[in-house]
Short mmCIF file of C-alpha atoms in Angstrom, two decimals:
data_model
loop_
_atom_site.label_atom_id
_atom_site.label_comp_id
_atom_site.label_asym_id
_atom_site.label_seq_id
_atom_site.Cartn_x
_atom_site.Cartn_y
_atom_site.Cartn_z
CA UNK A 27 84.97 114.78 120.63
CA UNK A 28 85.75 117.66 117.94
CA UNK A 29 85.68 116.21 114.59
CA UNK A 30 89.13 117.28 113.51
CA UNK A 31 90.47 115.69 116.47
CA UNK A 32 93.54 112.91 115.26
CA UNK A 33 93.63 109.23 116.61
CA UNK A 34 96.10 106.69 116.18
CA UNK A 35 95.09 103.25 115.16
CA UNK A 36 98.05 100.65 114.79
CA UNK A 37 98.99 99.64 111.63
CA UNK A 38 98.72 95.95 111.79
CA UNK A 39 97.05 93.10 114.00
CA UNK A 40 98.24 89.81 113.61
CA UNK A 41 97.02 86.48 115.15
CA UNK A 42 98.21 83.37 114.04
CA UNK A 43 100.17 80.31 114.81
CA UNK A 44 103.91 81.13 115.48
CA UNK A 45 102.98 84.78 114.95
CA UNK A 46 106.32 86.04 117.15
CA UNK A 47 108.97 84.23 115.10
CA UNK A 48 107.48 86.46 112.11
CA UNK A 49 107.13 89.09 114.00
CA UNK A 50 109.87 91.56 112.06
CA UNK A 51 108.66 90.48 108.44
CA UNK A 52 104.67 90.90 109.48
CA UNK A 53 105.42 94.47 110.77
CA UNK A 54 107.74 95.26 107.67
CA UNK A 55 105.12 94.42 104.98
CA UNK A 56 103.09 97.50 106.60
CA UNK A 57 106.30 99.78 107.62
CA UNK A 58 109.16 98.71 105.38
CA UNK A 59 111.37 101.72 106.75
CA UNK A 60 112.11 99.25 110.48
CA UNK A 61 114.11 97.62 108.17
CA UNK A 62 118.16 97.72 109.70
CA UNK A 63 116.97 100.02 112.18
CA UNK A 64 118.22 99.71 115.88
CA UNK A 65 115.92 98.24 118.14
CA UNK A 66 115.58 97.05 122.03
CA UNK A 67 113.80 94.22 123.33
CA UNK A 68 112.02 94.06 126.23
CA UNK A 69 110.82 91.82 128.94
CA UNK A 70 111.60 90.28 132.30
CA UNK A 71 113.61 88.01 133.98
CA UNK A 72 110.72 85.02 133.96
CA UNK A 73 109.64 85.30 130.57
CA UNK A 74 113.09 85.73 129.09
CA UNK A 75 114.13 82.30 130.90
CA UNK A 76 110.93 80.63 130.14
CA UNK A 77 111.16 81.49 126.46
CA UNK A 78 114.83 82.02 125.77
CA UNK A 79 114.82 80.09 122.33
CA UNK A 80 111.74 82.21 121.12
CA UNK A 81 113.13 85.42 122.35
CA UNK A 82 116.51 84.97 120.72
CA UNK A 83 115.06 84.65 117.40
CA UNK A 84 112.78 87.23 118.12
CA UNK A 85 116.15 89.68 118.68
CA UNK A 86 117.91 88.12 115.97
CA UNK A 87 115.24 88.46 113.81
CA UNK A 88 115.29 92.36 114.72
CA UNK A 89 118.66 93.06 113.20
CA UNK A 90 120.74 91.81 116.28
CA UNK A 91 118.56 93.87 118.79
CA UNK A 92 119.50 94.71 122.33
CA UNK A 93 117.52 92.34 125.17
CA UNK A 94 116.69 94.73 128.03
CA UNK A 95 115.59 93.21 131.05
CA UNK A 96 113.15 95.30 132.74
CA UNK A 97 112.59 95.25 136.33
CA UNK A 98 109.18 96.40 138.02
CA UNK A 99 106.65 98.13 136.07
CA UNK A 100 107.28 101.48 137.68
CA UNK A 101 107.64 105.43 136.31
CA UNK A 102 110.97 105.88 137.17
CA UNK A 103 111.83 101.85 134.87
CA UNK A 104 109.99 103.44 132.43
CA UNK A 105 111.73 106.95 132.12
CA UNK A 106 115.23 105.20 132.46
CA UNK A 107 114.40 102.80 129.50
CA UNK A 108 113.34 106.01 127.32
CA UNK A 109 116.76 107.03 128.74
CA UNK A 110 118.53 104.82 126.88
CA UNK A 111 116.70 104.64 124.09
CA UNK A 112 117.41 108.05 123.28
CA UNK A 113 120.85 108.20 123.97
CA UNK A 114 121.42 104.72 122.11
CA UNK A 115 119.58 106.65 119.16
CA UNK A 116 117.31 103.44 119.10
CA UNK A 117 114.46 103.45 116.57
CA UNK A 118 111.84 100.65 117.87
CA UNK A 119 111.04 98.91 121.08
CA UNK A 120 109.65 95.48 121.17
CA UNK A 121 107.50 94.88 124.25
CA UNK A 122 107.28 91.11 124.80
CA UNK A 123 105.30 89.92 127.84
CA UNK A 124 101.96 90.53 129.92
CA UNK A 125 100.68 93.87 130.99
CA UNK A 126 103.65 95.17 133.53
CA UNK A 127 105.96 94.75 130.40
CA UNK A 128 103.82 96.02 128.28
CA UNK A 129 102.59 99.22 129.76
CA UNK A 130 106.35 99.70 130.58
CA UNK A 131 108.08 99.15 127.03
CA UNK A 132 104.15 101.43 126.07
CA UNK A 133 105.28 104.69 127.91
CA UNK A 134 109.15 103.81 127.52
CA UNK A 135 108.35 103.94 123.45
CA UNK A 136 106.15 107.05 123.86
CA UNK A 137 108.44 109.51 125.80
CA UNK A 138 111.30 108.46 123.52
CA UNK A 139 109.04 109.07 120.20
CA UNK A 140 110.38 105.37 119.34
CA UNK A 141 108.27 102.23 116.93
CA UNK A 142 106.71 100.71 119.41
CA UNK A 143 105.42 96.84 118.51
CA UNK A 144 103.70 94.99 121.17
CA UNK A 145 103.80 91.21 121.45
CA UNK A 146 101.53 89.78 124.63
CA UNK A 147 102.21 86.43 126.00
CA UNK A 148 98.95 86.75 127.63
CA UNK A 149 95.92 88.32 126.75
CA UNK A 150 95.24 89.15 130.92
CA UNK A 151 93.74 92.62 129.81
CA UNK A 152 92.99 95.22 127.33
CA UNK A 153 96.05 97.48 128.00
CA UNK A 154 97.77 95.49 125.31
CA UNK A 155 96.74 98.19 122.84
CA UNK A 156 95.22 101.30 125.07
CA UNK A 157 96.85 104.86 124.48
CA UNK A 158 97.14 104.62 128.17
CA UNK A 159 100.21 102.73 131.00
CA UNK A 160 99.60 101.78 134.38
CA UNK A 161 102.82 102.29 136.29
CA UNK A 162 103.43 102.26 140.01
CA UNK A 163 104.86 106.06 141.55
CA UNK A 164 105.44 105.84 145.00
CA UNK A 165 104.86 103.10 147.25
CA UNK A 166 101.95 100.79 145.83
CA UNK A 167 100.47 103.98 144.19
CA UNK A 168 99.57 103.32 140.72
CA UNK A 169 99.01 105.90 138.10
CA UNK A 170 97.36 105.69 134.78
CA UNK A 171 99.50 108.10 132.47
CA UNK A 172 98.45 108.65 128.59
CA UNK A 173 100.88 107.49 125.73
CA UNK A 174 100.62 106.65 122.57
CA UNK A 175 98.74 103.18 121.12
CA UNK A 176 101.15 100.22 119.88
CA UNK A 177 102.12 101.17 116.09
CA UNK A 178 101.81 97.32 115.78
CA UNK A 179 100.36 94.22 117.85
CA UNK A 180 101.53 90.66 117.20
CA UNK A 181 99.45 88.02 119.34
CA UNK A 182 100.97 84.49 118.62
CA UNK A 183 98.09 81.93 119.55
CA UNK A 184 100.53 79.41 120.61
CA UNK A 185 101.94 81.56 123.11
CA UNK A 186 98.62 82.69 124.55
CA UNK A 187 97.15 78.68 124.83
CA UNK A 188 100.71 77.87 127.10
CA UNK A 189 99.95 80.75 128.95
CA UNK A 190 98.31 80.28 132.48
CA UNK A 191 94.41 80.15 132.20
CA UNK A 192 93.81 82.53 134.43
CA UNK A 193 95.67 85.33 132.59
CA UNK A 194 93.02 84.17 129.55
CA UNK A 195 90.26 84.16 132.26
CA UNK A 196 91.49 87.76 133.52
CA UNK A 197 90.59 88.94 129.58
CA UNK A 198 87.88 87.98 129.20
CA UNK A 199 86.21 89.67 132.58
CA UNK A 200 88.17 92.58 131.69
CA UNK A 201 86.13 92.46 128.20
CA UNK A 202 83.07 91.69 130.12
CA UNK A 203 82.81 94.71 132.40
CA UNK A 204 82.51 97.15 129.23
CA UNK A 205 79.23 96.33 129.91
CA UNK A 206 78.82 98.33 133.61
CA UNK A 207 81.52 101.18 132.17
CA UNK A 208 79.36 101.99 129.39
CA UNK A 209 76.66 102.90 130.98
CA UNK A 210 78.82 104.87 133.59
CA UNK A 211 79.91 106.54 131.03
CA UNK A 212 76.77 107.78 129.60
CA UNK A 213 75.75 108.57 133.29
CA UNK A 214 79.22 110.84 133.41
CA UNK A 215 77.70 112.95 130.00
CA UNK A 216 74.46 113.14 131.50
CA UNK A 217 75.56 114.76 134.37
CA UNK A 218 77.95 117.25 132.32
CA UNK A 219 75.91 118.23 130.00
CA UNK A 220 78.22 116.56 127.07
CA UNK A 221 77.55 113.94 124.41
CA UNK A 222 80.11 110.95 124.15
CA UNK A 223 81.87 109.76 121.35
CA UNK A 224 79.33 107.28 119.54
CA UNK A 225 81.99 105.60 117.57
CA UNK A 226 84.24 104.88 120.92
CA UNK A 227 80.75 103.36 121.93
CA UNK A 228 79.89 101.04 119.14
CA UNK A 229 83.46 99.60 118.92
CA UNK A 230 83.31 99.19 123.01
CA UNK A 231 80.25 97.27 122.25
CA UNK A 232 81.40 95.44 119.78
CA UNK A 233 83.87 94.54 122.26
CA UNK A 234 81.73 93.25 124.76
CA UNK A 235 79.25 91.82 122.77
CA UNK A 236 82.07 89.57 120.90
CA UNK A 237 82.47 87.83 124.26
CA UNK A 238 79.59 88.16 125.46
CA UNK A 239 77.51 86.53 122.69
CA UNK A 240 80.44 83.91 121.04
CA UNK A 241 79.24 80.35 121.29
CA UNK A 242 82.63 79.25 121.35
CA UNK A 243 83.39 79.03 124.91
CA UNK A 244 86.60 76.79 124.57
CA UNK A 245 88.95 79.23 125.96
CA UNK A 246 91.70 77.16 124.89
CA UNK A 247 90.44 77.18 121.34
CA UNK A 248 92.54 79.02 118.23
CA UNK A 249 89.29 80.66 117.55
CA UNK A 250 88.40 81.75 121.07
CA UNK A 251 91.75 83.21 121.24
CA UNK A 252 91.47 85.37 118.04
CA UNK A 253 87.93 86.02 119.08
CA UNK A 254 89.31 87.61 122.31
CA UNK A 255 92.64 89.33 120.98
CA UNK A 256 90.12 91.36 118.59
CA UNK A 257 87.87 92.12 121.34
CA UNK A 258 90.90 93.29 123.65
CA UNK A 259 92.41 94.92 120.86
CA UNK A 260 89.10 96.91 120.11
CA UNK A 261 88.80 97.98 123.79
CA UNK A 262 92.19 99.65 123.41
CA UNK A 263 90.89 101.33 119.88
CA UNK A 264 87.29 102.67 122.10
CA UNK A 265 89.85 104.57 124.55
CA UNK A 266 91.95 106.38 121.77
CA UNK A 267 88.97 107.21 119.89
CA UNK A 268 87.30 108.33 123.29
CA UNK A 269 90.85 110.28 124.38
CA UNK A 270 89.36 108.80 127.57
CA UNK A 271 89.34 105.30 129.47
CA UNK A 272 85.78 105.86 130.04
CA UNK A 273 84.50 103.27 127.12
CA UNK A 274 86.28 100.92 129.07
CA UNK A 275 86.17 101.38 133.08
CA UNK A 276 83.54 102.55 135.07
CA UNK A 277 82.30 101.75 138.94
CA UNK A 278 83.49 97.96 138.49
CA UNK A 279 86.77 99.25 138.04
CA UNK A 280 86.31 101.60 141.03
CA UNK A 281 86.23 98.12 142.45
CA UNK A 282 89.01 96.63 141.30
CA UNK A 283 91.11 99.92 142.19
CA UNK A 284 89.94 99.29 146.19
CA UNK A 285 90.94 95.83 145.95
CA UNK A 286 94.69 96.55 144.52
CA UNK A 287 95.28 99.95 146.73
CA UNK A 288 93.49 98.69 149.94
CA UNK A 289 93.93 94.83 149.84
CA UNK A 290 96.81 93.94 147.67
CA UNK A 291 97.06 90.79 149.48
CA UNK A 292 94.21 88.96 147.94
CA UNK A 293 95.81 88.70 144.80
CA UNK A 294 93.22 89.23 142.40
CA UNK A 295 93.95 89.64 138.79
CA UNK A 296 93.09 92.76 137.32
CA UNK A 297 90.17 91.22 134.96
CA UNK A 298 88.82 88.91 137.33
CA UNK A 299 88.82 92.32 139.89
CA UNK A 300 86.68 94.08 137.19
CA UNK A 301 84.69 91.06 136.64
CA UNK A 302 83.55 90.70 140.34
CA UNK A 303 82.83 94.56 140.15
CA UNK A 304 80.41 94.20 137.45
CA UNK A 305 77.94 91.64 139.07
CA UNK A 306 77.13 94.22 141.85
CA UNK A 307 77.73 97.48 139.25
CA UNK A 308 74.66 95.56 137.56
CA UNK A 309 72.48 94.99 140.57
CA UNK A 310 73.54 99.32 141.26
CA UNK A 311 72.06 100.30 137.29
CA UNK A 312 69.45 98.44 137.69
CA UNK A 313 70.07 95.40 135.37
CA UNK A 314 69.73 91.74 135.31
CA UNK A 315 73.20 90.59 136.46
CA UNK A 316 71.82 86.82 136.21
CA UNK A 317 72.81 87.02 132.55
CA UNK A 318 76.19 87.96 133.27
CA UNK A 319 76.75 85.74 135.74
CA UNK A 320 76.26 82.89 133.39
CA UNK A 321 78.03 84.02 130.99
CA UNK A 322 81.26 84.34 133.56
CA UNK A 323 80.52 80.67 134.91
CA UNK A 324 80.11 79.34 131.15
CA UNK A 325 83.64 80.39 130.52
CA UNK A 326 85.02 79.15 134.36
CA UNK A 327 84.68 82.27 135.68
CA UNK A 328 84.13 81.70 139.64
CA UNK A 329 81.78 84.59 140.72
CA UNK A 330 82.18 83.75 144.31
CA UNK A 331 83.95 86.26 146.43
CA UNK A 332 84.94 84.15 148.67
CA UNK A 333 86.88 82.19 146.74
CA UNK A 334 89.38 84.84 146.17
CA UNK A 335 89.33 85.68 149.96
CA UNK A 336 86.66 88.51 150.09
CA UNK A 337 84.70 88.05 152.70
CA UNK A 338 81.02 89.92 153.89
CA UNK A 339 83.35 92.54 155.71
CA UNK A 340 86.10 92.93 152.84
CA UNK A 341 83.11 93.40 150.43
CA UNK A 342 81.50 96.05 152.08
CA UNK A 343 84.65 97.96 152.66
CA UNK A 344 85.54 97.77 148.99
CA UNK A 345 82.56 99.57 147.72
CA UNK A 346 82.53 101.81 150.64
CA UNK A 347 86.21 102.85 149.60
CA UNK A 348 85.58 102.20 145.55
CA UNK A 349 84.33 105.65 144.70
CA UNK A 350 87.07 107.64 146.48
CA UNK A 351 89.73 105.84 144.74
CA UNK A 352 89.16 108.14 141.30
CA UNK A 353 87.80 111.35 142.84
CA UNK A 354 85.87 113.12 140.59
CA UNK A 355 84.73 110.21 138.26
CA UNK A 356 80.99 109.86 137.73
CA UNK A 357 79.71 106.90 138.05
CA UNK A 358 76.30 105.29 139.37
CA UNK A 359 77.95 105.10 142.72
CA UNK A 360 77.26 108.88 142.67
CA UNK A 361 73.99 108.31 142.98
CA UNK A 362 73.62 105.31 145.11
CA UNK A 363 73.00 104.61 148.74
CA UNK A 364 75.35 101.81 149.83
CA UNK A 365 74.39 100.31 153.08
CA UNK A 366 75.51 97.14 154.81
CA UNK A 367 71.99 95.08 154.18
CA UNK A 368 72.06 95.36 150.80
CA UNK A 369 75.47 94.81 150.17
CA UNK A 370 75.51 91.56 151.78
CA UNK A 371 72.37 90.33 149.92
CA UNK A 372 74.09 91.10 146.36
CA UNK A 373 77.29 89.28 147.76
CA UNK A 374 74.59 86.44 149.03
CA UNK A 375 73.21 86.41 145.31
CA UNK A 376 76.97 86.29 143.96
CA UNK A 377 77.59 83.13 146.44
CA UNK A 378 75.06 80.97 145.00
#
């Protein structure tokens, strides 16, 4: 990265109890000019029912804000919302809800040059503060388009411990599989001749190792969950620094990407995707993934394919398909030999 290159880091990260019905006066003490300015709300139809009380306050809170109720997390959502945000001359956008909100109230924000403040309801994946949105095009084709990072990100612990488990679960595999991307990512230099960014590395680290190595495996703990906001929140930090999602996805995301364009069905979260991806990334660099493994199953991680309905068969066509589903990004499935036998023995060794 060029030394005079510019990064955007938000301005404040709060987690604590009730964090979302202070929402407007945390973000003011750090940018006192939101003050009286117009603002939307965002989220979707679940979420606004489920919450109603909390989300009322939240827009009254915002000087009488706007609700918008978003539909699917798509390009053309997105662009109409920056539609209106520009011709309703409105000043900040308040994303509240998992990652399709998110990423959608993310590049909504962005294209209109609006505040954007982020407030997750899950912490399913580190998107939450990424310069970068996932949105679906055409069909189920999803594209990964670069914005701008959250100018603020309000996690409210409460909200995150009534949130489904497996949305926590999903964060903390998608914090796990830094481990595999990072060394993809050094593998991707190597092979161009380039250096990375060794600041995007240490925070990605950090990252990992935050999860990785905490001894407090309560997930439904306060301090797990600040624990794993940080380490979600510094994932998002690696990528801006790194003007690349590199720090942060590598072949087990290849994985992950076969699953959701070739088997939709399954169902598999986005983390927990990543998570399985990891285990056999491991076995492909050439590294213990025993470790990891028990790390995953001390947190109630199942490592078993075939409890999310991936059998021998899907498991071979997923890394047979992984590597064509980013054309063009180096990873160690460049230089691996995939065959049959050896797939099934890693998914054998994943089984047990």
């Amino acid at each position: 990265m060029n030394q005079h290159t510019r990064f955007n880091l938000p301005l404040c990260l709060s987690v604590e109890e009730d964090a979302f019905l202070h929402a407007e006066e945390i973000v003011a003490d750090y940018l006192p000019e939101i003050k009286g300015k117009k603002t939307l709300v965002i989220s979707e139809k679940f979420l606004i029912d489920m919450y109603a009380a909390k989300i009322e306050e939240i827009r009254k809170d915002f000087y009488d804000a706007e609700l918008y109720e978003m539909g699917n997390a798509t390009y053309d959502e997105a662009t109409a919302i920056a539609k209106k945000i520009m011709v309703d001359d409105i000043k900040i956008v308040v994303g509240i809800g998992g990652g399709r909100v998110l990423d959608t109230a993310k590049y909504a924000a962005f294209i209109s040059k609006a505040i954007y403040i982020c407030l997750p309801t899950t912490l399913s994946n580190d998107s939450l503060a990424s310069p970068f949105s996932v949105l679906t095009t055409e069909g189920m084709n999803r594209k990964t388009l670069a914005c701008k990072i959250p100018t603020a990100i309000i996690v409210d612990t409460e909200m995150i411990l009534n949130a489904p488990i497996g949305q926590t679960l999903s964060g903390i595999g998608d914090t796990l599989a830094k481990y595999t991307a990072l060394y993809d990512w050094r593998l991707a230099a190597d092979a161009a001749g380039t250096h990375i960014d060794d600041f995007a590395d240490a925070i990605a680290n950090m990252s990992f190792d935050s999860v990785f190595h905490c001894d407090e495996k309560n997930i439904k703990s306060k301090a797990f969950i600040r624990i794993l906001s940080r380490a979600l929140v510094m994932g998002g930090l690696a990528m801006e620094i790194a003007d690349s999602s590199r720090p942060c996805s590598g072949s087990e995301h290849l994985f992950c990407h076969a699953i959701e364009e070739y088997y939709s069905e399954l169902k598999i979260s986005h983390g927990i995707g990543v998570a399985l991806g990891s285990i056999a990334a491991c076995i492909f660099q050439g590294r213990d993934e025993t470790k990891m493994m028990e790390v995953m199953k001390a947190y109630g991680i199942d490592h078993n394919p075939m409890t999310y309905g991936i059998t021998k068969d899907i498991f071979y066509d997923l890394w047979m398909r992984a590597a064509g589903t980013r054309p063009g990004r180096v990873t160690i499935l460049n230089s691996t030999k995939l065959d049959r036998a050896w797939l099934d023995q890693i998914y054998d060794r994943m089984c047990s």
